[in-house]
Short mmCIF file of C-alpha atoms in Angstrom, two decimals:
data_model
loop_
_atom_site.label_atom_id
_atom_site.label_comp_id
_atom_site.label_asym_id
_atom_site.label_seq_id
_atom_site.Cartn_x
_atom_site.Cartn_y
_atom_site.Cartn_z
CA UNK A 1 9.56 -10.06 -9.80
CA UNK A 2 13.35 -9.60 -9.61
CA UNK A 3 12.64 -5.64 -8.46
CA UNK A 4 10.29 -6.98 -5.79
CA UNK A 5 12.28 -8.87 -4.49
CA UNK A 6 15.09 -6.93 -4.41
CA UNK A 7 13.70 -4.05 -2.93
CA UNK A 8 11.71 -5.95 0.23
CA UNK A 9 15.65 -7.65 0.84
CA UNK A 10 16.49 -3.72 1.04
CA UNK A 11 13.59 -2.37 2.66
CA UNK A 12 14.45 -5.50 5.94
CA UNK A 13 18.03 -4.56 5.58
CA UNK A 14 17.66 -1.28 6.30
CA UNK A 15 15.60 -2.22 8.95
CA UNK A 16 18.11 -4.26 10.46
CA UNK A 17 20.88 -1.40 10.05
CA UNK A 18 18.56 1.30 11.80
CA UNK A 19 17.98 -1.17 14.44
CA UNK A 20 21.03 -2.59 15.55
CA UNK A 21 22.09 1.49 15.04
CA UNK A 22 20.28 2.37 17.91
CA UNK A 23 21.34 -0.19 19.58
CA UNK A 24 24.52 -0.46 19.33
CA UNK A 25 25.64 2.93 18.89
CA UNK A 26 25.64 4.30 23.05
CA UNK A 27 28.29 1.84 23.49
CA UNK A 28 30.84 2.85 21.19
CA UNK A 29 33.77 1.08 21.69
CA UNK A 30 34.92 -1.20 19.27
CA UNK A 31 34.30 -4.43 19.94
CA UNK A 32 37.07 -6.72 21.96
CA UNK A 33 39.33 -9.42 20.68
CA UNK A 34 37.56 -12.11 18.96
CA UNK A 35 39.90 -15.61 19.34
CA UNK A 36 39.45 -18.78 18.84
CA UNK A 37 36.90 -20.69 16.90
CA UNK A 38 33.28 -20.12 17.15
CA UNK A 39 31.27 -22.49 14.86
CA UNK A 40 28.24 -23.70 16.60
CA UNK A 41 26.71 -24.39 13.25
CA UNK A 42 29.49 -26.58 12.03
CA UNK A 43 27.03 -29.01 10.73
CA UNK A 44 25.26 -27.15 8.59
CA UNK A 45 28.04 -24.89 7.73
CA UNK A 46 29.60 -28.12 6.44
CA UNK A 47 26.55 -29.16 3.98
CA UNK A 48 27.50 -25.25 2.45
CA UNK A 49 30.72 -25.72 2.43
CA UNK A 50 30.16 -28.83 0.20
CA UNK A 51 27.18 -26.84 -1.85
CA UNK A 52 29.88 -23.79 -2.52
CA UNK A 53 32.32 -26.74 -3.32
CA UNK A 54 30.13 -27.89 -5.64
CA UNK A 55 29.43 -24.12 -7.09
CA UNK A 56 32.62 -23.65 -7.66
CA UNK A 57 33.80 -26.67 -9.53
CA UNK A 58 30.78 -26.34 -11.80
CA UNK A 59 30.10 -23.13 -12.22
CA UNK A 60 33.07 -20.59 -10.58
CA UNK A 61 35.93 -22.73 -11.38
CA UNK A 62 35.44 -23.31 -15.86
CA UNK A 63 33.23 -19.90 -15.60
CA UNK A 64 36.39 -18.52 -14.39
CA UNK A 65 38.67 -19.95 -17.15
CA UNK A 66 36.90 -18.29 -19.95
CA UNK A 67 36.36 -15.15 -18.57
CA UNK A 68 40.24 -15.60 -18.80
CA UNK A 69 40.22 -15.08 -22.01
CA UNK A 70 39.43 -11.62 -21.60
CA UNK A 71 42.81 -9.25 -22.52
CA UNK A 72 44.17 -8.15 -19.29
CA UNK A 73 43.55 -4.42 -19.40
CA UNK A 74 39.91 -5.39 -20.01
CA UNK A 75 40.08 -7.56 -16.89
CA UNK A 76 41.46 -4.46 -14.70
CA UNK A 77 39.16 -2.49 -16.32
CA UNK A 78 36.25 -5.04 -15.10
CA UNK A 79 37.90 -4.81 -11.81
CA UNK A 80 37.92 -0.72 -11.47
CA UNK A 81 34.75 -0.50 -12.24
CA UNK A 82 33.24 -2.24 -10.30
CA UNK A 83 36.12 -1.21 -7.49
CA UNK A 84 35.18 2.45 -8.08
CA UNK A 85 30.89 2.06 -7.43
CA UNK A 86 32.02 0.39 -4.14
CA UNK A 87 33.75 3.34 -3.03
CA UNK A 88 30.70 5.44 -2.68
CA UNK A 89 29.37 2.75 0.16
CA UNK A 90 33.15 2.80 1.15
CA UNK A 91 33.48 6.60 2.26
CA UNK A 92 29.80 5.81 3.78
CA UNK A 93 31.68 3.23 6.10
CA UNK A 94 34.38 4.97 6.98
CA UNK A 95 31.81 8.08 8.07
CA UNK A 96 29.97 5.66 10.33
CA UNK A 97 32.97 4.64 11.74
CA UNK A 98 34.32 7.68 12.46
CA UNK A 99 37.33 7.99 10.18
CA UNK A 100 37.03 10.99 8.71
CA UNK A 101 40.53 10.43 6.44
CA UNK A 102 39.62 7.78 4.64
CA UNK A 103 36.45 9.12 4.11
CA UNK A 104 38.00 12.51 2.61
CA UNK A 105 40.58 9.28 0.81
CA UNK A 106 38.11 7.66 -0.67
CA UNK A 107 36.02 10.56 -2.09
CA UNK A 108 38.71 12.21 -3.58
CA UNK A 109 39.50 9.07 -4.90
CA UNK A 110 35.45 8.39 -6.49
CA UNK A 111 36.19 12.11 -8.16
CA UNK A 112 39.42 11.49 -9.43
CA UNK A 113 38.38 7.67 -11.05
CA UNK A 114 35.48 8.85 -11.87
CA UNK A 115 36.06 11.46 -13.92
CA UNK A 116 40.00 10.66 -15.15
CA UNK A 117 39.89 6.75 -15.18
CA UNK A 118 36.72 7.23 -17.98
CA UNK A 119 33.82 6.40 -15.23
CA UNK A 120 36.27 4.33 -13.06
CA UNK A 121 37.78 1.93 -15.68
CA UNK A 122 40.56 2.90 -15.27
CA UNK A 123 42.12 3.65 -11.28
CA UNK A 124 43.94 6.70 -11.74
CA UNK A 125 43.84 7.34 -7.68
CA UNK A 126 46.41 4.42 -6.98
CA UNK A 127 48.82 5.72 -9.85
CA UNK A 128 48.21 9.15 -7.95
CA UNK A 129 49.20 8.03 -4.42
CA UNK A 130 45.33 7.85 -3.06
CA UNK A 131 44.92 3.86 -2.43
CA UNK A 132 41.95 2.49 -1.77
CA UNK A 133 40.42 2.25 2.13
CA UNK A 134 37.97 -0.31 1.62
CA UNK A 135 35.40 -1.05 4.00
CA UNK A 136 32.69 -2.82 4.41
CA UNK A 137 29.71 -2.20 6.75
CA UNK A 138 30.43 -6.25 9.75
CA UNK A 139 33.91 -3.55 9.74
CA UNK A 140 31.38 -0.86 10.87
CA UNK A 141 29.36 -2.69 13.31
CA UNK A 142 32.14 -4.22 14.83
CA UNK A 143 33.63 -0.69 15.45
CA UNK A 144 30.21 0.24 16.96
CA UNK A 145 31.39 -2.93 19.34
CA UNK A 146 29.26 -5.60 17.72
CA UNK A 147 30.78 -8.85 18.33
CA UNK A 148 32.36 -11.58 15.91
CA UNK A 149 29.58 -14.00 16.14
CA UNK A 150 29.07 -17.47 14.78
CA UNK A 151 31.33 -18.56 11.91
CA UNK A 152 28.71 -19.15 8.94
CA UNK A 153 29.63 -20.49 5.58
CA UNK A 154 27.04 -19.24 3.30
CA UNK A 155 25.86 -21.19 -0.27
CA UNK A 156 27.04 -19.06 -2.79
CA UNK A 157 28.92 -16.06 -0.76
CA UNK A 158 31.26 -18.29 1.35
CA UNK A 159 32.93 -17.32 4.87
CA UNK A 160 32.00 -15.40 6.76
CA UNK A 161 30.37 -14.86 10.52
CA UNK A 162 26.96 -13.78 11.67
CA UNK A 163 28.27 -9.77 12.03
CA UNK A 164 30.21 -9.51 8.90
CA UNK A 165 26.99 -11.62 7.50
CA UNK A 166 24.40 -8.45 7.92
CA UNK A 167 27.17 -6.33 6.87
CA UNK A 168 27.25 -7.76 3.52
CA UNK A 169 23.10 -7.60 3.26
CA UNK A 170 23.68 -4.07 4.29
CA UNK A 171 26.23 -3.25 1.89
CA UNK A 172 24.80 -5.13 -0.87
CA UNK A 173 20.71 -3.97 0.04
CA UNK A 174 21.87 -0.05 0.72
CA UNK A 175 24.46 0.53 -1.80
CA UNK A 176 24.39 4.42 -2.66
CA UNK A 177 25.34 3.70 -6.14
CA UNK A 178 22.35 0.63 -6.47
CA UNK A 179 20.04 3.80 -4.61
CA UNK A 180 20.74 6.62 -6.45
CA UNK A 181 21.08 5.72 -10.38
CA UNK A 182 17.66 3.76 -11.04
CA UNK A 183 16.71 0.23 -12.68
CA UNK A 184 17.72 -1.42 -14.68
CA UNK A 185 20.70 0.08 -14.99
CA UNK A 186 22.02 -0.07 -11.40
CA UNK A 187 22.05 -3.48 -11.79
CA UNK A 188 25.39 -3.05 -14.02
CA UNK A 189 27.14 -2.90 -10.87
CA UNK A 190 26.09 -6.48 -9.96
CA UNK A 191 27.26 -7.65 -13.18
CA UNK A 192 30.38 -5.55 -12.70
CA UNK A 193 30.78 -7.48 -9.22
CA UNK A 194 29.99 -10.49 -10.74
CA UNK A 195 32.01 -10.35 -13.48
CA UNK A 196 35.06 -9.16 -11.01
CA UNK A 197 35.03 -12.07 -8.24
CA UNK A 198 35.44 -14.65 -12.31
CA UNK A 199 38.72 -12.11 -12.18
CA UNK A 200 39.52 -12.59 -9.08
CA UNK A 201 38.74 -16.57 -9.25
CA UNK A 202 41.63 -16.96 -12.38
CA UNK A 203 43.83 -14.55 -10.63
CA UNK A 204 43.65 -16.60 -7.70
CA UNK A 205 43.06 -20.02 -9.16
CA UNK A 206 46.34 -21.61 -7.87
CA UNK A 207 45.49 -20.46 -3.73
CA UNK A 208 41.87 -21.41 -4.18
CA UNK A 209 42.27 -24.86 -5.69
CA UNK A 210 45.13 -25.83 -2.87
CA UNK A 211 42.98 -24.80 -0.50
CA UNK A 212 39.35 -25.82 -1.27
CA UNK A 213 40.66 -29.72 -3.38
CA UNK A 214 44.38 -29.69 -2.18
CA UNK A 215 43.37 -29.64 1.54
CA UNK A 216 42.84 -32.62 3.84
CA UNK A 217 39.66 -31.03 5.59
CA UNK A 218 38.96 -27.86 3.05
CA UNK A 219 36.61 -26.38 5.84
CA UNK A 220 38.19 -26.13 8.60
CA UNK A 221 40.81 -24.64 6.67
CA UNK A 222 39.13 -22.05 4.86
CA UNK A 223 37.02 -21.07 7.96
CA UNK A 224 40.97 -20.34 9.70
CA UNK A 225 41.18 -18.32 6.98
CA UNK A 226 38.66 -16.44 6.99
CA UNK A 227 38.99 -15.68 10.67
CA UNK A 228 42.54 -15.29 11.13
CA UNK A 229 42.51 -12.63 7.69
CA UNK A 230 39.46 -11.24 9.29
CA UNK A 231 40.83 -10.20 12.56
CA UNK A 232 43.67 -8.53 10.97
CA UNK A 233 42.05 -6.51 8.40
CA UNK A 234 39.83 -5.34 11.49
CA UNK A 235 43.57 -4.49 12.78
CA UNK A 236 42.61 -7.23 15.58
CA UNK A 237 45.71 -9.50 15.73
CA UNK A 238 48.59 -6.23 14.58
CA UNK A 239 49.05 -8.93 11.62
CA UNK A 240 51.29 -11.28 14.20
CA UNK A 241 48.96 -12.79 16.12
CA UNK A 242 50.79 -11.87 19.01
CA UNK A 243 48.79 -11.84 21.63
CA UNK A 244 49.64 -16.28 22.12
CA UNK A 245 46.64 -18.68 22.23
CA UNK A 246 44.81 -16.45 19.66
CA UNK A 247 43.65 -17.96 15.76
CA UNK A 248 45.08 -21.11 17.17
CA UNK A 249 48.67 -19.42 17.52
CA UNK A 250 51.07 -21.21 20.23
CA UNK A 251 54.45 -20.66 20.51
CA UNK A 252 56.07 -23.79 19.27
CA UNK A 253 59.11 -23.06 21.86
CA UNK A 254 56.84 -22.52 24.91
CA UNK A 255 54.10 -25.51 23.69
CA UNK A 256 53.70 -28.15 25.37
CA UNK A 257 54.35 -30.36 22.45
CA UNK A 258 57.60 -29.29 21.09
CA UNK A 259 59.93 -30.17 23.42
CA UNK B 1 55.33 3.26 -0.72
CA UNK B 2 57.26 3.00 -3.15
CA UNK B 3 55.30 2.38 -6.94
CA UNK B 4 58.02 1.62 -9.04
CA UNK B 5 57.01 -1.47 -10.32
CA UNK B 6 60.71 -2.55 -10.90
CA UNK B 7 61.87 -2.34 -8.08
CA UNK B 8 65.70 -2.28 -9.41
CA UNK B 9 66.68 -0.68 -6.21
CA UNK B 10 65.83 -3.52 -4.08
CA UNK B 11 66.85 -6.28 -6.34
CA UNK B 12 70.50 -4.46 -5.77
CA UNK B 13 70.49 -3.50 -2.32
CA UNK B 14 69.07 -7.44 -2.13
CA UNK B 15 72.46 -8.98 -3.62
CA UNK B 16 74.44 -6.90 -1.49
CA UNK B 17 72.93 -8.33 1.39
CA UNK B 18 72.84 -11.88 -0.39
CA UNK B 19 76.56 -11.11 -0.28
CA UNK B 20 77.02 -10.19 3.41
CA UNK B 21 75.32 -13.08 3.72
CA UNK B 22 77.23 -16.13 2.12
CA UNK B 23 80.55 -13.68 3.30
CA UNK B 24 78.59 -14.17 7.56
CA UNK B 25 78.12 -17.80 6.32
CA UNK B 26 81.85 -18.82 5.91
CA UNK B 27 83.45 -16.66 8.36
CA UNK B 28 83.28 -18.68 12.06
CA UNK B 29 80.64 -16.79 14.48
CA UNK B 30 80.73 -16.32 17.88
CA UNK B 31 77.63 -17.93 20.05
CA UNK B 32 75.02 -15.09 20.44
CA UNK B 33 71.91 -13.80 21.74
CA UNK B 34 69.82 -13.02 18.99
CA UNK B 35 69.24 -9.40 19.01
CA UNK B 36 66.31 -7.64 17.00
CA UNK B 37 69.52 -6.89 13.61
CA UNK B 38 70.15 -10.33 13.45
CA UNK B 39 66.40 -12.02 12.90
CA UNK B 40 66.22 -8.83 10.51
CA UNK B 41 69.36 -9.88 8.54
CA UNK B 42 68.52 -13.62 8.57
CA UNK B 43 65.30 -12.28 6.64
CA UNK B 44 66.88 -9.48 4.63
CA UNK B 45 69.13 -12.93 3.02
CA UNK B 46 66.37 -15.33 2.85
CA UNK B 47 64.39 -12.10 1.20
CA UNK B 48 66.98 -11.71 -0.92
CA UNK B 49 67.65 -15.24 -2.47
CA UNK B 50 63.62 -15.53 -2.60
CA UNK B 51 64.14 -11.53 -5.24
CA UNK B 52 67.21 -14.03 -7.03
CA UNK B 53 65.71 -16.75 -7.73
CA UNK B 54 62.66 -14.84 -9.09
CA UNK B 55 65.23 -12.44 -11.09
CA UNK B 56 67.36 -15.60 -12.30
CA UNK B 57 65.19 -16.16 -15.03
CA UNK B 58 65.37 -20.20 -14.61
CA UNK B 59 62.26 -22.70 -15.40
CA UNK B 60 59.86 -22.52 -13.49
CA UNK B 61 60.40 -26.19 -12.06
CA UNK B 62 63.37 -24.77 -11.49
CA UNK B 63 62.66 -22.14 -9.55
CA UNK B 64 60.21 -24.96 -7.26
CA UNK B 65 63.86 -26.32 -6.10
CA UNK B 66 65.33 -23.76 -5.82
CA UNK B 67 62.80 -21.58 -3.50
CA UNK B 68 62.41 -24.87 -1.27
CA UNK B 69 66.48 -24.87 -0.89
CA UNK B 70 65.23 -21.07 0.81
CA UNK B 71 62.95 -23.07 3.31
CA UNK B 72 64.94 -26.03 4.46
CA UNK B 73 68.30 -22.78 4.88
CA UNK B 74 66.35 -20.17 7.05
CA UNK B 75 63.38 -22.38 8.36
CA UNK B 76 63.64 -24.18 11.81
CA UNK B 77 61.96 -27.36 10.59
CA UNK B 78 61.73 -29.80 13.31
CA UNK B 79 59.88 -27.24 15.29
CA UNK B 80 57.61 -26.25 12.72
CA UNK B 81 56.67 -30.42 12.34
CA UNK B 82 56.51 -30.87 15.85
CA UNK B 83 53.97 -27.98 16.04
CA UNK B 84 51.86 -29.32 13.44
CA UNK B 85 51.59 -32.67 15.05
CA UNK B 86 50.76 -31.04 17.67
CA UNK B 87 49.55 -33.49 20.59
CA UNK B 88 50.09 -36.65 18.53
CA UNK B 89 53.81 -35.46 18.97
CA UNK B 90 53.66 -36.81 22.45
CA UNK B 91 53.04 -40.32 22.13
CA UNK B 92 54.98 -41.02 19.10
CA UNK B 93 58.41 -42.61 19.20
CA UNK B 94 61.78 -41.17 18.67
CA UNK B 95 61.77 -43.21 15.46
CA UNK B 96 58.24 -41.94 13.75
CA UNK B 97 59.24 -38.86 15.06
CA UNK B 98 62.13 -38.47 12.57
CA UNK B 99 60.28 -40.14 9.98
CA UNK B 100 57.56 -37.45 10.64
CA UNK B 101 60.07 -34.65 10.96
CA UNK B 102 61.83 -36.33 7.74
CA UNK B 103 58.68 -37.09 5.58
CA UNK B 104 56.87 -33.27 6.36
CA UNK B 105 60.09 -31.23 5.87
CA UNK B 106 60.35 -32.28 1.79
CA UNK B 107 56.07 -31.96 2.30
CA UNK B 108 56.13 -28.51 3.59
CA UNK B 109 59.11 -27.22 1.78
CA UNK B 110 57.13 -28.75 -1.88
CA UNK B 111 54.10 -26.89 -1.03
CA UNK B 112 55.21 -24.28 0.34
CA UNK B 113 58.66 -23.59 -2.43
CA UNK B 114 55.63 -23.79 -4.30
CA UNK B 115 53.52 -20.82 -3.32
CA UNK B 116 56.82 -18.65 -3.66
CA UNK B 117 56.01 -18.65 -7.44
CA UNK B 118 53.93 -16.32 -7.26
CA UNK B 119 56.38 -13.66 -6.17
CA UNK B 120 57.72 -13.84 -9.62
CA UNK B 121 57.17 -10.62 -10.71
CA UNK B 122 57.23 -9.30 -7.61
CA UNK B 123 59.40 -8.30 -5.04
CA UNK B 124 59.47 -8.91 -0.86
CA UNK B 125 61.25 -5.18 1.15
CA UNK B 126 62.18 -5.77 4.84
CA UNK B 127 60.87 -3.21 6.73
CA UNK B 128 60.79 -3.71 9.94
CA UNK B 129 61.76 -5.86 12.84
CA UNK B 130 60.74 -6.06 16.42
CA UNK B 131 61.33 -7.99 19.47
CA UNK B 132 57.26 -10.14 20.51
CA UNK B 133 57.19 -12.22 23.40
CA UNK B 134 60.19 -14.81 23.35
CA UNK B 135 61.22 -14.16 19.87
CA UNK B 136 61.08 -11.38 16.97
CA UNK B 137 59.16 -9.95 14.38
CA UNK B 138 60.21 -9.29 11.53
CA UNK B 139 58.01 -7.58 8.54
CA UNK B 140 58.43 -7.32 5.31
CA UNK B 141 56.36 -5.89 2.70
CA UNK B 142 55.33 -7.93 -0.75
CA UNK B 143 54.79 -6.33 -3.50
CA UNK B 144 53.01 -9.13 -6.70
CA UNK B 145 52.82 -7.86 -10.02
CA UNK B 146 49.93 -6.34 -10.34
CA UNK B 147 48.61 -6.20 -6.60
CA UNK B 148 48.09 -3.68 -3.91
CA UNK B 149 50.91 -4.76 -1.91
CA UNK B 150 50.31 -6.90 1.18
CA UNK B 151 51.48 -7.42 4.77
CA UNK B 152 54.11 -10.64 5.17
CA UNK B 153 55.91 -11.30 8.59
CA UNK B 154 58.57 -13.92 9.78
CA UNK B 155 59.41 -15.48 13.33
CA UNK B 156 62.61 -15.83 13.98
CA UNK B 157 64.31 -17.66 17.02
CA UNK B 158 67.75 -18.92 17.95
CA UNK B 159 66.51 -21.66 20.28
CA UNK B 160 67.30 -24.23 18.09
CA UNK B 161 71.07 -23.36 18.18
CA UNK B 162 70.92 -21.03 14.74
CA UNK B 163 69.10 -17.55 13.56
CA UNK B 164 65.69 -19.40 11.80
CA UNK B 165 62.69 -18.51 11.05
CA UNK B 166 59.64 -20.77 12.02
CA UNK B 167 56.24 -18.83 11.40
CA UNK B 168 55.30 -16.82 8.00
CA UNK B 169 52.10 -14.64 8.56
CA UNK B 170 50.51 -13.94 4.99
CA UNK B 171 48.10 -10.60 5.77
CA UNK B 172 47.05 -12.42 9.39
CA UNK B 173 47.26 -16.08 9.11
CA UNK B 174 49.79 -17.72 10.00
CA UNK B 175 51.01 -20.68 8.97
CA UNK B 176 52.16 -22.59 12.27
CA UNK B 177 48.18 -22.40 12.77
CA UNK B 178 47.27 -23.42 9.27
CA UNK B 179 49.94 -26.24 9.36
CA UNK B 180 48.50 -27.28 12.85
CA UNK B 181 44.78 -27.65 11.24
CA UNK B 182 45.45 -29.89 8.06
CA UNK B 183 47.89 -32.06 9.70
CA UNK B 184 45.53 -32.83 12.14
CA UNK B 185 42.88 -32.91 9.04
CA UNK B 186 45.74 -35.93 7.41
CA UNK B 187 45.53 -37.18 10.94
CA UNK B 188 42.47 -37.91 11.71
CA UNK B 189 41.32 -39.22 8.13
CA UNK B 190 44.14 -42.14 8.70
CA UNK B 191 42.23 -42.72 12.18
CA UNK B 192 45.16 -40.91 14.52
CA UNK B 193 48.13 -43.22 12.69
CA UNK B 194 50.93 -41.33 12.56
CA UNK B 195 52.63 -43.91 9.91
CA UNK B 196 49.92 -43.97 7.85
CA UNK B 197 50.27 -40.02 7.92
CA UNK B 198 53.99 -40.19 7.13
CA UNK B 199 53.07 -42.15 4.28
CA UNK B 200 50.50 -39.72 2.67
CA UNK B 201 53.11 -36.70 3.66
CA UNK B 202 55.23 -38.65 1.12
CA UNK B 203 53.20 -39.16 -1.64
CA UNK B 204 51.93 -35.28 -1.44
#
């Protein structure tokens, strides 16, 4: 049952990828810098935001507190293991983006951690000066010239954009490790990823709580955080939102409200 | 990137900078235009303060107070306050603005001071500074315990008459935009009533 749904989703996602690839490859320049907030589905997004807050309150937060009882080295091992299984997918995306250096680094990293890090439980590569160059298919789409699209908050997944959510679906469906490893063994990567997310929820607990429950408008705050951080990751803002007006940043000394 | 997790080298250098900074604050300084070195020195000093508070080994609650003080000493709180209030700053009376700024200073210092707690066990290192439009951007790298180093930037201006930072950007997320969104939402919740907003800020 689950298997059928998954393979159907996978086929569908692969279809989306190949059609997008055909559309995008001829115009192979990164998408122009996105700015401001494009949120045409705000009403629906706000409903999903409430769903996500409820899921966090009733499931994620309590589960992460239980998970956090595990000794730190165990949590770290789970996180490393999940990250390592994502690395082949990173390599594919690095290559699709035409970034050979990061692809080589991630490949070497995967080999190092799989062999010397005991199947990825230890992050030997970072200790050797080979940090991961994490990426995703959303970034690949960006490099191919696909614009950010609309902001969306996805139930159970959280903030995204139409482009990045399409990327997430592709990464899930076309993950090289899940494709190479037969069922049900490949489910371990999903379990590891879920556990790793619980670990993140526990570790960044204070930050998550301050946004989700400490803000006067947690929806607007999360949207702003996500968009700014995502644009930074994609190298669109140089960390500075330096091209004034971007992401709601205004030089306060030139700001008409400040005199 | 140095992988030394203890950053002894850093805190020793930080201490020297802090001493130099303390000397600079005692000596009367001629009014000069802000340079990239000044901007960098300001953040070096602020970072040295944060690092020395982290290394002091005092209780967390004592650290919060000390972190708040860093914010008050090095940030241009009135300009951050006006920016956070957005368009309503124009319609507010002078008395309301003064009360709002005072309330906001306490609120923002508590809020961001508390966030500095995440730096306990870690360190911040200033790596670069450059002019950006009419102000300066100081780039630092924060290394927290067990985390990949991340990008932390400070925008510094002397337009207030002193060299102060007015924005912090963490991995692309800038404080001014975030604060304007937050204070805007708080004001909306009060139906645009600034006095109500001031009461709420004092209560947070």
